PDB file of C-alpha atoms in Angstrom:
ATOM      1  CA  MET U   1      17.774  15.089 -15.896  1.00 77.00           C
ATOM      2  CA  LYS U   2      15.057  15.394 -13.259  1.00 82.00           C
ATOM      3  CA  THR U   3      13.114  12.214 -12.536  1.00 77.00           C
ATOM      4  CA  THR U   4       9.758  11.937 -10.772  1.00 80.00           C
ATOM      5  CA  LEU U   5       8.297   8.620  -9.668  1.00 85.00           C
ATOM      6  CA  MET U   6       4.785   8.331 -11.100  1.00 90.00           C
ATOM      7  CA  HIS U   7       3.637   4.745 -10.557  1.00 93.00           C
ATOM      8  CA  VAL U   8       4.416   1.693  -8.405  1.00 94.00           C
ATOM      9  CA  ARG U   9       2.802  -1.737  -8.516  1.00 94.00           C
ATOM     10  CA  ALA U  10       2.648  -4.656  -6.105  1.00 95.00           C
ATOM     11  CA  ASN U  11       1.918  -8.136  -7.416  1.00 94.00           C
ATOM     12  CA  VAL U  12      -0.791 -10.207  -5.718  1.00 94.00           C
ATOM     13  CA  SER U  13      -2.219 -13.689  -6.268  1.00 92.00           C
ATOM     14  CA  ASN U  14      -5.894 -12.738  -5.998  1.00 94.00           C
ATOM     15  CA  LEU U  15      -6.922  -9.289  -7.221  1.00 96.00           C
ATOM     16  CA  GLN U  16     -10.449  -9.196  -5.788  1.00 96.00           C
ATOM     17  CA  ARG U  17      -9.364 -10.411  -2.355  1.00 96.00           C
ATOM     18  CA  SER U  18      -6.574  -7.824  -2.343  1.00 97.00           C
ATOM     19  CA  ILE U  19      -8.868  -4.978  -3.381  1.00 98.00           C
ATOM     20  CA  GLU U  20     -11.195  -5.865  -0.510  1.00 98.00           C
ATOM     21  CA  TRP U  21      -8.250  -5.918   1.940  1.00 98.00           C
ATOM     22  CA  TYR U  22      -6.854  -2.562   0.783  1.00 98.00           C
ATOM     23  CA  GLU U  23     -10.310  -0.982   0.989  1.00 97.00           C
ATOM     24  CA  LYS U  24     -11.256  -2.488   4.364  1.00 97.00           C
ATOM     25  CA  VAL U  25      -7.937  -2.234   6.192  1.00 97.00           C
ATOM     26  CA  LEU U  26      -6.452   0.937   4.694  1.00 96.00           C
ATOM     27  CA  GLY U  27      -9.493   2.755   3.346  1.00 95.00           C
ATOM     28  CA  PHE U  28      -8.002   2.933  -0.167  1.00 96.00           C
ATOM     29  CA  LYS U  29     -10.447   3.539  -3.026  1.00 96.00           C
ATOM     30  CA  VAL U  30     -10.077   1.888  -6.434  1.00 97.00           C
ATOM     31  CA  THR U  31     -10.133   4.482  -9.215  1.00 95.00           C
ATOM     32  CA  GLY U  32      -9.489   2.181 -12.157  1.00 95.00           C
ATOM     33  CA  ALA U  33      -9.276  -1.477 -13.151  1.00 96.00           C
ATOM     34  CA  TRP U  34      -8.138  -3.153 -16.358  1.00 96.00           C
ATOM     35  CA  PRO U  35      -9.254  -4.850 -18.538  1.00 96.00           C
ATOM     36  CA  PRO U  36     -12.878  -3.868 -17.877  1.00 91.00           C
ATOM     37  CA  GLU U  37     -14.402  -7.265 -18.701  1.00 93.00           C
ATOM     38  CA  LYS U  38     -12.149  -9.261 -16.308  1.00 94.00           C
ATOM     39  CA  PRO U  39      -9.725  -7.037 -14.387  1.00 96.00           C
ATOM     40  CA  ASN U  40      -6.292  -8.270 -13.358  1.00 97.00           C
ATOM     41  CA  TYR U  41      -5.014  -4.792 -12.417  1.00 97.00           C
ATOM     42  CA  ALA U  42      -6.361  -2.011 -10.201  1.00 98.00           C
ATOM     43  CA  HIS U  43      -5.040   1.346  -9.077  1.00 96.00           C
ATOM     44  CA  PHE U  44      -6.042   3.417  -6.099  1.00 96.00           C
ATOM     45  CA  ASP U  45      -6.796   7.084  -5.540  1.00 90.00           C
ATOM     46  CA  ALA U  46      -3.728   9.148  -4.667  1.00 83.00           C
ATOM     47  CA  GLU U  47      -4.081  12.792  -3.687  1.00 82.00           C
ATOM     48  CA  LYS U  48      -0.466  13.405  -4.635  1.00 86.00           C
ATOM     49  CA  GLY U  49       2.657  11.435  -5.372  1.00 87.00           C
ATOM     50  CA  ALA U  50       3.010   8.214  -7.315  1.00 92.00           C
ATOM     51  CA  ILE U  51       0.000   6.080  -8.210  1.00 94.00           C
ATOM     52  CA  PHE U  52      -0.146   2.840  -6.199  1.00 96.00           C
ATOM     53  CA  SER U  53      -1.559  -0.198  -7.954  1.00 97.00           C
ATOM     54  CA  ILE U  54      -1.848  -3.964  -7.621  1.00 96.00           C
ATOM     55  CA  ALA U  55      -1.811  -6.613 -10.333  1.00 96.00           C
ATOM     56  CA  GLU U  56      -2.757 -10.263 -10.244  1.00 95.00           C
ATOM     57  CA  ASP U  57       0.311 -12.252 -11.198  1.00 90.00           C
ATOM     58  CA  ARG U  58       0.792 -15.659  -9.623  1.00 80.00           C
ATOM     59  CA  ARG U  59       4.213 -16.106 -11.243  1.00 81.00           C
ATOM     60  CA  VAL U  60       6.023 -13.067  -9.899  1.00 71.00           C
ATOM     61  CA  PRO U  61       5.665 -12.065  -6.248  1.00 72.00           C
ATOM     62  CA  SER U  62       6.831  -8.510  -5.608  1.00 75.00           C
ATOM     63  CA  ASN U  63       7.415  -8.638  -1.835  1.00 81.00           C
ATOM     64  CA  GLY U  64       8.789  -5.120  -1.886  1.00 86.00           C
ATOM     65  CA  ARG U  65       8.314  -2.202   0.487  1.00 93.00           C
ATOM     66  CA  PHE U  66       6.161   0.775  -0.409  1.00 95.00           C
ATOM     67  CA  ASN U  67       6.236   3.826   1.872  1.00 95.00           C
ATOM     68  CA  PHE U  68       3.379   6.316   2.027  1.00 95.00           C
ATOM     69  CA  TYR U  69       3.456   9.751   3.626  1.00 94.00           C
ATOM     70  CA  VAL U  70       0.384  10.348   5.802  1.00 94.00           C
ATOM     71  CA  SER U  71      -0.726  13.447   7.681  1.00 94.00           C
ATOM     72  CA  ASP U  72      -1.590  11.656  10.954  1.00 96.00           C
ATOM     73  CA  VAL U  73       0.463   8.491  11.354  1.00 98.00           C
ATOM     74  CA  ASP U  74      -0.605   8.055  15.001  1.00 98.00           C
ATOM     75  CA  HIS U  75      -4.302   8.044  14.102  1.00 98.00           C
ATOM     76  CA  LEU U  76      -3.770   5.603  11.225  1.00 97.00           C
ATOM     77  CA  TRP U  77      -1.750   3.309  13.514  1.00 98.00           C
ATOM     78  CA  GLU U  78      -4.604   3.192  16.025  1.00 98.00           C
ATOM     79  CA  GLU U  79      -7.093   2.401  13.241  1.00 97.00           C
ATOM     80  CA  ILE U  80      -5.229  -0.475  11.602  1.00 96.00           C
ATOM     81  CA  LYS U  81      -2.804  -2.016  14.114  1.00 98.00           C
ATOM     82  CA  HIS U  82      -5.250  -4.853  14.872  1.00 98.00           C
ATOM     83  CA  LYS U  83      -6.274  -5.407  11.234  1.00 97.00           C
ATOM     84  CA  ALA U  84      -2.918  -6.247   9.642  1.00 97.00           C
ATOM     85  CA  GLU U  85       0.303  -8.132  10.250  1.00 98.00           C
ATOM     86  CA  ILE U  86       2.767  -5.745  11.896  1.00 98.00           C
ATOM     87  CA  VAL U  87       6.328  -5.673  10.572  1.00 98.00           C
ATOM     88  CA  GLU U  88       7.458  -2.629  12.538  1.00 98.00           C
ATOM     89  CA  GLU U  89       5.415  -0.953  15.283  1.00 98.00           C
ATOM     90  CA  LEU U  90       4.905   2.806  15.393  1.00 99.00           C
ATOM     91  CA  CYS U  91       8.213   4.372  16.367  1.00 98.00           C
ATOM     92  CA  ASP U  92      10.417   7.422  16.123  1.00 98.00           C
ATOM     93  CA  THR U  93      13.517   6.687  14.068  1.00 95.00           C
ATOM     94  CA  PRO U  94      17.061   7.938  14.703  1.00 95.00           C
ATOM     95  CA  TYR U  95      16.841   9.887  11.431  1.00 92.00           C
ATOM     96  CA  GLY U  96      13.855  11.972  12.552  1.00 95.00           C
ATOM     97  CA  SER U  97      10.795  10.262  11.114  1.00 96.00           C
ATOM     98  CA  ARG U  98       7.812   8.645  12.808  1.00 98.00           C
ATOM     99  CA  LYS U  99       6.527   5.521  11.087  1.00 98.00           C
ATOM    100  CA  PHE U 100       5.205   1.971  11.137  1.00 98.00           C
ATOM    101  CA  THR U 101       5.171  -0.902   8.659  1.00 98.00           C
ATOM    102  CA  ILE U 102       2.593  -3.619   7.987  1.00 98.00           C
ATOM    103  CA  ARG U 103       2.390  -6.516   5.530  1.00 96.00           C
ATOM    104  CA  ASP U 104      -0.434  -7.060   3.035  1.00 95.00           C
ATOM    105  CA  LEU U 105      -2.002 -10.443   2.243  1.00 93.00           C
ATOM    106  CA  TYR U 106       0.821 -11.395  -0.129  1.00 91.00           C
ATOM    107  CA  GLY U 107       3.873 -10.228   1.804  1.00 92.00           C
ATOM    108  CA  ASN U 108       4.293  -6.726   0.398  1.00 95.00           C
ATOM    109  CA  GLU U 109       5.477  -4.348   3.115  1.00 96.00           C
ATOM    110  CA  LEU U 110       3.562  -1.082   3.435  1.00 97.00           C
ATOM    111  CA  GLY U 111       5.225   1.667   5.445  1.00 97.00           C
ATOM    112  CA  PHE U 112       3.391   4.749   6.694  1.00 97.00           C
ATOM    113  CA  VAL U 113       5.487   7.782   7.567  1.00 97.00           C
ATOM    114  CA  LYS U 114       4.460  11.071   9.174  1.00 96.00           C
ATOM    115  CA  GLU U 115       4.464  13.743   6.494  1.00 89.00           C
TER     116      GLU U 115
END
């Protein structure tokens, strides 16, 4: 059986504050929110790969790590290294990748890896 990852979600305590952070710091664009009258969930535009979303849930922190492939990891590093908490600075790994990791407002780790 072939399996393809289609969707990942990080839990946050404040949806609106998180949306603003993801848009301002990372340049992500919200493409949907639910329910329409008072959203507690939002997902972001993804050109390819799994959909990344956030959901307001004060009971269950996710505190996971989500890695994103990007075409120019060096450029992205220069744009956001002073806007976010750094977990791992831009580096070349022993296994051949180039990457860095930051933390969002609620402790979720976001890794960015050269595609």
